[in-house]
Short mmCIF file of N, CA, C and O and ligand atoms in Angstrom, two decimals:
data_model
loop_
_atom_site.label_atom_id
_atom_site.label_comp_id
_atom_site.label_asym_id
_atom_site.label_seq_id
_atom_site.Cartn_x
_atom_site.Cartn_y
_atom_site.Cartn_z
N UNK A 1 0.82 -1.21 0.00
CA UNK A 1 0.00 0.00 0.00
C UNK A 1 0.86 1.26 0.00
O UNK A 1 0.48 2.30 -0.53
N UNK A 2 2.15 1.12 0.68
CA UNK A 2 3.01 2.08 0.30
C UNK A 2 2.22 3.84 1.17
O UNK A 2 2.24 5.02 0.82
N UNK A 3 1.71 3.19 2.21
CA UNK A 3 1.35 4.37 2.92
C UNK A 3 1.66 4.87 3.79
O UNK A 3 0.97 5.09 4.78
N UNK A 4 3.30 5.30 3.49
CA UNK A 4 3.96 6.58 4.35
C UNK A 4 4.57 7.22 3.30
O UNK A 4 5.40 8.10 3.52
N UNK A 5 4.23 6.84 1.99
CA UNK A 5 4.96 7.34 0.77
C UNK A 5 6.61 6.96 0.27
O UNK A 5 7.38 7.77 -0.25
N UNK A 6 6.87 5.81 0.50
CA UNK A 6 8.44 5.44 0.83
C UNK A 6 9.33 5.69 1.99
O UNK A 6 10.53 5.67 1.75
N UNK A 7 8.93 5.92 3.24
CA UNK A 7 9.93 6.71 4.02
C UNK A 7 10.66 5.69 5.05
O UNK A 7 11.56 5.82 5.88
N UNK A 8 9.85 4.60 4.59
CA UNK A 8 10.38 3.14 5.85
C UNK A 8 9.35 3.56 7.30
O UNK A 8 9.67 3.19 8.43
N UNK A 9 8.49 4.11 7.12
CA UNK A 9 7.80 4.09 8.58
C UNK A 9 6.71 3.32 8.81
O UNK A 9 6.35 2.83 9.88
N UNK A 10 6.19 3.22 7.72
CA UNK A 10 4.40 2.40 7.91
C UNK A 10 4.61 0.76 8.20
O UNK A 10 3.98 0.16 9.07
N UNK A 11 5.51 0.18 7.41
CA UNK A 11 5.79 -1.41 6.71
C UNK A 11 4.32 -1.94 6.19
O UNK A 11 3.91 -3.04 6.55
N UNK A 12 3.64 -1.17 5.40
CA UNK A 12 3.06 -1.86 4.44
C UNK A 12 3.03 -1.97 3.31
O UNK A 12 2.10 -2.01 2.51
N UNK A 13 4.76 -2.07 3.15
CA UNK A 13 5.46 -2.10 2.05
C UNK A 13 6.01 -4.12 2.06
O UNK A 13 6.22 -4.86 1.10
N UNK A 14 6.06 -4.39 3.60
CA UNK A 14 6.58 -5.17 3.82
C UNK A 14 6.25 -6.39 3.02
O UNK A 14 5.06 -6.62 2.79
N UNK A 15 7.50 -7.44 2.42
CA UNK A 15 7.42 -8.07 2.09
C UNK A 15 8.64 -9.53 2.71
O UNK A 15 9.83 -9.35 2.98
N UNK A 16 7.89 -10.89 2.79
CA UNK A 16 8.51 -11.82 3.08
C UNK A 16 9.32 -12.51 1.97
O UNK A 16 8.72 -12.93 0.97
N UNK A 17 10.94 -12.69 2.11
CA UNK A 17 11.61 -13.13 1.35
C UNK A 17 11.82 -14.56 1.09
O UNK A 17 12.43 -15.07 2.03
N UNK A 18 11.53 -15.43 0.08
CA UNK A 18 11.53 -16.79 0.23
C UNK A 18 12.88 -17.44 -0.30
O UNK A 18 13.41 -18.47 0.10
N UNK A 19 13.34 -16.51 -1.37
CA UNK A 19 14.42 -16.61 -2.46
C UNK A 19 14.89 -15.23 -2.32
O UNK A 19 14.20 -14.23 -2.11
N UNK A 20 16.78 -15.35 -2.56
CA UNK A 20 17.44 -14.26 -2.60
C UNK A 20 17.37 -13.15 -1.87
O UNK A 20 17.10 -12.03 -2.31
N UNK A 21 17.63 -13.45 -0.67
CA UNK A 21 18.01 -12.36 0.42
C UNK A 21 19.20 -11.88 0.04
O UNK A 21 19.48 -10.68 -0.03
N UNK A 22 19.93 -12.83 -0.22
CA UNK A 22 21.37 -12.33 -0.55
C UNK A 22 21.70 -11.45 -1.60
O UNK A 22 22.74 -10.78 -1.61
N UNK A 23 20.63 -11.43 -2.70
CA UNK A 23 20.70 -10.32 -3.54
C UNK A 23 20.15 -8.53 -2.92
O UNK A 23 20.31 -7.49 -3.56
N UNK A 24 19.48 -8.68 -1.52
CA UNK A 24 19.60 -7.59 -1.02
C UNK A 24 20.61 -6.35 -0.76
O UNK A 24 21.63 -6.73 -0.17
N UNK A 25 20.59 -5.07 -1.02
CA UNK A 25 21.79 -4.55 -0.38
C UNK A 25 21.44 -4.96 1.24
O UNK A 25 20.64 -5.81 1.66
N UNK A 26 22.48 -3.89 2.13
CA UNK A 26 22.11 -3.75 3.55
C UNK A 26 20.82 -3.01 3.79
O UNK A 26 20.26 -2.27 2.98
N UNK A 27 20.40 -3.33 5.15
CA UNK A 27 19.24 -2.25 5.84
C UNK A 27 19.70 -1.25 5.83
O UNK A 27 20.86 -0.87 6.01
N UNK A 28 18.50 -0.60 5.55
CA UNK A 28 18.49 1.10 5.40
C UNK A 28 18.00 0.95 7.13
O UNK A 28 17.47 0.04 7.77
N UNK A 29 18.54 2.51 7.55
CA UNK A 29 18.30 3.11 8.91
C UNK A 29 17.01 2.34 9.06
O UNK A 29 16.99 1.24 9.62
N UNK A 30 15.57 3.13 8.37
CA UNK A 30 14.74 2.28 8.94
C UNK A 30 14.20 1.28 9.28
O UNK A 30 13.48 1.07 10.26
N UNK A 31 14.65 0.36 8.17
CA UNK A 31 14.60 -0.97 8.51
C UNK A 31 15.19 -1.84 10.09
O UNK A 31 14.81 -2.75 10.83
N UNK A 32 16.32 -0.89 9.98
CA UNK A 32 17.18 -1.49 11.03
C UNK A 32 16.98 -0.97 12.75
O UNK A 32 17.54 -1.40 13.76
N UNK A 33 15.56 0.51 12.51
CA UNK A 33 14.59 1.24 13.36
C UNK A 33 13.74 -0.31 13.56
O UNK A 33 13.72 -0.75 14.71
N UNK A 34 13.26 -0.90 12.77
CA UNK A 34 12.35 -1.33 13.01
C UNK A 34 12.16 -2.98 13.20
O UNK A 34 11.16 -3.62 13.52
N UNK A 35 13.55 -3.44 12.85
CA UNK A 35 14.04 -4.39 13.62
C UNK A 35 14.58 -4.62 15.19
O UNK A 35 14.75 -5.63 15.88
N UNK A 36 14.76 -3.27 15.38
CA UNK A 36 14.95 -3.62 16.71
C UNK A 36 13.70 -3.50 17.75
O UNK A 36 13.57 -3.79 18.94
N UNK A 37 12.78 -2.89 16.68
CA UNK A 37 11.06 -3.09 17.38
C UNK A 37 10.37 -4.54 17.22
O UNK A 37 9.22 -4.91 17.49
N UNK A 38 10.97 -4.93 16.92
CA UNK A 38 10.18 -6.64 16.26
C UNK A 38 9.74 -6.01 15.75
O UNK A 38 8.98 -5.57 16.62
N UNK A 39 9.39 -5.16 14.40
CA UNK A 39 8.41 -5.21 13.46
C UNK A 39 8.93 -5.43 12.50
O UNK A 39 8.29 -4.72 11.73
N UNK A 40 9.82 -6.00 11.81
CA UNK A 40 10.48 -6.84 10.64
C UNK A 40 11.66 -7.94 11.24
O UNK A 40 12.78 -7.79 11.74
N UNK A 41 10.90 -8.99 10.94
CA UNK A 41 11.65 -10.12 11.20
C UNK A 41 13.23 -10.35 10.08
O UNK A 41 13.62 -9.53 9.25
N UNK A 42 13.70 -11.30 10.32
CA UNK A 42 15.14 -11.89 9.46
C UNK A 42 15.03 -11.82 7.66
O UNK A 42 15.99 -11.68 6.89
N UNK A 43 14.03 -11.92 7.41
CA UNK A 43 13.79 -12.83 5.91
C UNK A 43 12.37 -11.89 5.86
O UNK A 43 11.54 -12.56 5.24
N UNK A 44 11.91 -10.89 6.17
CA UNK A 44 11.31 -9.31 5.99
C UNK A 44 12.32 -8.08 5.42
O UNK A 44 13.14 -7.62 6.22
N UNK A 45 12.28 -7.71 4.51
CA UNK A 45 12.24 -6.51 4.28
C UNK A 45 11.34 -5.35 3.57
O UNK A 45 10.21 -5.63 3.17
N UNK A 46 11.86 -4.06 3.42
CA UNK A 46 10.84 -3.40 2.97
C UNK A 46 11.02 -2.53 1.54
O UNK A 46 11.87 -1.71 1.20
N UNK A 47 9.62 -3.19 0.75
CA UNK A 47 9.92 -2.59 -0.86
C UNK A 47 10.56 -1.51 -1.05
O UNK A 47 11.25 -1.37 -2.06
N UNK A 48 10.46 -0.63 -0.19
CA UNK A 48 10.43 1.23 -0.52
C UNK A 48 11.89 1.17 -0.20
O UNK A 48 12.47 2.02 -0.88
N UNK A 49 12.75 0.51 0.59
CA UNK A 49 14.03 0.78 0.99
C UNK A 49 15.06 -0.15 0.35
O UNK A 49 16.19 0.25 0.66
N UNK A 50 15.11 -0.99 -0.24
CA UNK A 50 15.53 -1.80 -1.08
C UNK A 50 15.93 -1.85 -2.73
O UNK A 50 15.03 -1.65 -3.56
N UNK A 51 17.25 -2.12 -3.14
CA UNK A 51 17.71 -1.94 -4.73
C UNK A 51 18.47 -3.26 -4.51
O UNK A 51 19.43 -3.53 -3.78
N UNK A 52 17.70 -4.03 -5.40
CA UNK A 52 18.35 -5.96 -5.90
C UNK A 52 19.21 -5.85 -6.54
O UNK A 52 19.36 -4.90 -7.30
N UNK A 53 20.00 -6.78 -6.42
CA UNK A 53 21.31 -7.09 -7.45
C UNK A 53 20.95 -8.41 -8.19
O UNK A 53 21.95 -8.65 -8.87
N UNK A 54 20.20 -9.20 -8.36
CA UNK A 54 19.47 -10.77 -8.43
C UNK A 54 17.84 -10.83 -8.34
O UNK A 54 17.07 -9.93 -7.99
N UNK A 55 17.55 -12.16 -8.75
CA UNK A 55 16.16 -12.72 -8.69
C UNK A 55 15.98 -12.35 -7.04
O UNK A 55 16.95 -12.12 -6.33
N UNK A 56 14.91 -12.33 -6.67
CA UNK A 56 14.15 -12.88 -5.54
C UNK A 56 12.63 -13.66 -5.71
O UNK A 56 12.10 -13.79 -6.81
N UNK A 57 12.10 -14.07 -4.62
CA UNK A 57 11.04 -14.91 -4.58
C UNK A 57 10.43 -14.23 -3.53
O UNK A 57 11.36 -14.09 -2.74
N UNK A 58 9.28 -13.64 -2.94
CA UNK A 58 8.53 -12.85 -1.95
C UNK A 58 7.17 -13.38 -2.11
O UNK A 58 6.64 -14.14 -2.93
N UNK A 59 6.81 -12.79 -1.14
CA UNK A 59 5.19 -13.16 -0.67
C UNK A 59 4.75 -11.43 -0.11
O UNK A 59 5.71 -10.65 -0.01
N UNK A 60 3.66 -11.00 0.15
CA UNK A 60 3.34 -9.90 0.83
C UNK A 60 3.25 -10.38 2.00
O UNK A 60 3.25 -11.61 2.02
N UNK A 61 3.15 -9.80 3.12
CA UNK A 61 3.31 -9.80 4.39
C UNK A 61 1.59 -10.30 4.94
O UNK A 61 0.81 -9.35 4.87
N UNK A 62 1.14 -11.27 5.32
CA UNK A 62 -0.01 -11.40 6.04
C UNK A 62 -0.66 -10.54 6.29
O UNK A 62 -1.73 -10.51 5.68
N UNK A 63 -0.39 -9.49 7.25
CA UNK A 63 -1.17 -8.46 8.30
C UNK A 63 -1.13 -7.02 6.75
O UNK A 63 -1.39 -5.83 6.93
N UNK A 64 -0.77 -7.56 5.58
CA UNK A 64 -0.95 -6.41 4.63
C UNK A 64 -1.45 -6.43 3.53
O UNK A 64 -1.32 -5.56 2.66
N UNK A 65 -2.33 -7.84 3.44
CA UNK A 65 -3.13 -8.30 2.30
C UNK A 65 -3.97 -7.67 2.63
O UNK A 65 -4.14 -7.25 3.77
N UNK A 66 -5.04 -7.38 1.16
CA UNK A 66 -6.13 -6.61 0.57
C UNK A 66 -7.37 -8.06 0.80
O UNK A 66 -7.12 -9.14 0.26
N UNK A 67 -8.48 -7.90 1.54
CA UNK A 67 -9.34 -8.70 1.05
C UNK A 67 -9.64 -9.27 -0.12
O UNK A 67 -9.94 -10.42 -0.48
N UNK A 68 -9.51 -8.17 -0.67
CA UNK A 68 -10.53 -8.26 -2.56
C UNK A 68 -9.75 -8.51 -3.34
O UNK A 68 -10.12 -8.44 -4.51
N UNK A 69 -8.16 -8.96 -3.05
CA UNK A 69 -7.07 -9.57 -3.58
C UNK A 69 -6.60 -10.38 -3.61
O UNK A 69 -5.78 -10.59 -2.72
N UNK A 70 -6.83 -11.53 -4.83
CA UNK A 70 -6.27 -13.28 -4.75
C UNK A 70 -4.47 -13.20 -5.13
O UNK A 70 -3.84 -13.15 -6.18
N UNK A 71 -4.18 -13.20 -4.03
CA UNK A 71 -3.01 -13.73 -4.01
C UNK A 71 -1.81 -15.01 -4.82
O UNK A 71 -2.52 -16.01 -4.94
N UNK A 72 -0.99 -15.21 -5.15
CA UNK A 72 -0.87 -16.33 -5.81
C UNK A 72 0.31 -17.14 -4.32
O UNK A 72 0.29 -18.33 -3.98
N UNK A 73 1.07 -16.19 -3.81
CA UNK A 73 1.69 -16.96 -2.73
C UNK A 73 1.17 -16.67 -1.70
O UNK A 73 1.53 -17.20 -0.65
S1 FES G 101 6.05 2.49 2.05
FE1 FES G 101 5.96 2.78 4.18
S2 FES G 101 7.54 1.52 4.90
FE2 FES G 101 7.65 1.25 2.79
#
């Protein structure tokens, strides 16, 4: 949903990584704000703060699915 406008504050950007973490750069500040809140786990990061070097494999985050949205993972 992307509703703090990119800034790393909301995480309903958040997405679960299944494949290619390792193509992540490092956590951005906020991410690393919000790991130390438990609110992004190991294999969580967040769309808005993130540039891949590789494939990945993701899922959206549970607590940030759309009802009226069929999912495929
Ligand atoms: S859009 Fe708000 S944390 Fe990514």
């Amino acid at each position: 949903m992307h509703a703090c406008g990119g800034k790393g504050k909301c995480t309903t950007c958040k997405m679960v990584v299944h494949e290619g973490l390792d193509t992540f750069g490092p956590d951005s500040e906020p991410e690393t704000r919000l790991r130390g809140l438990e609110r992004l786990a190991e294999n969580e990061r967040l769309a808005c703060q993130c540039q891949l070097t590789g494939d990945i494999e993701i899922s959206v985050a549970e607590g940030n699915k759309f009802p009226h949205v069929e999912y495929s993972a």
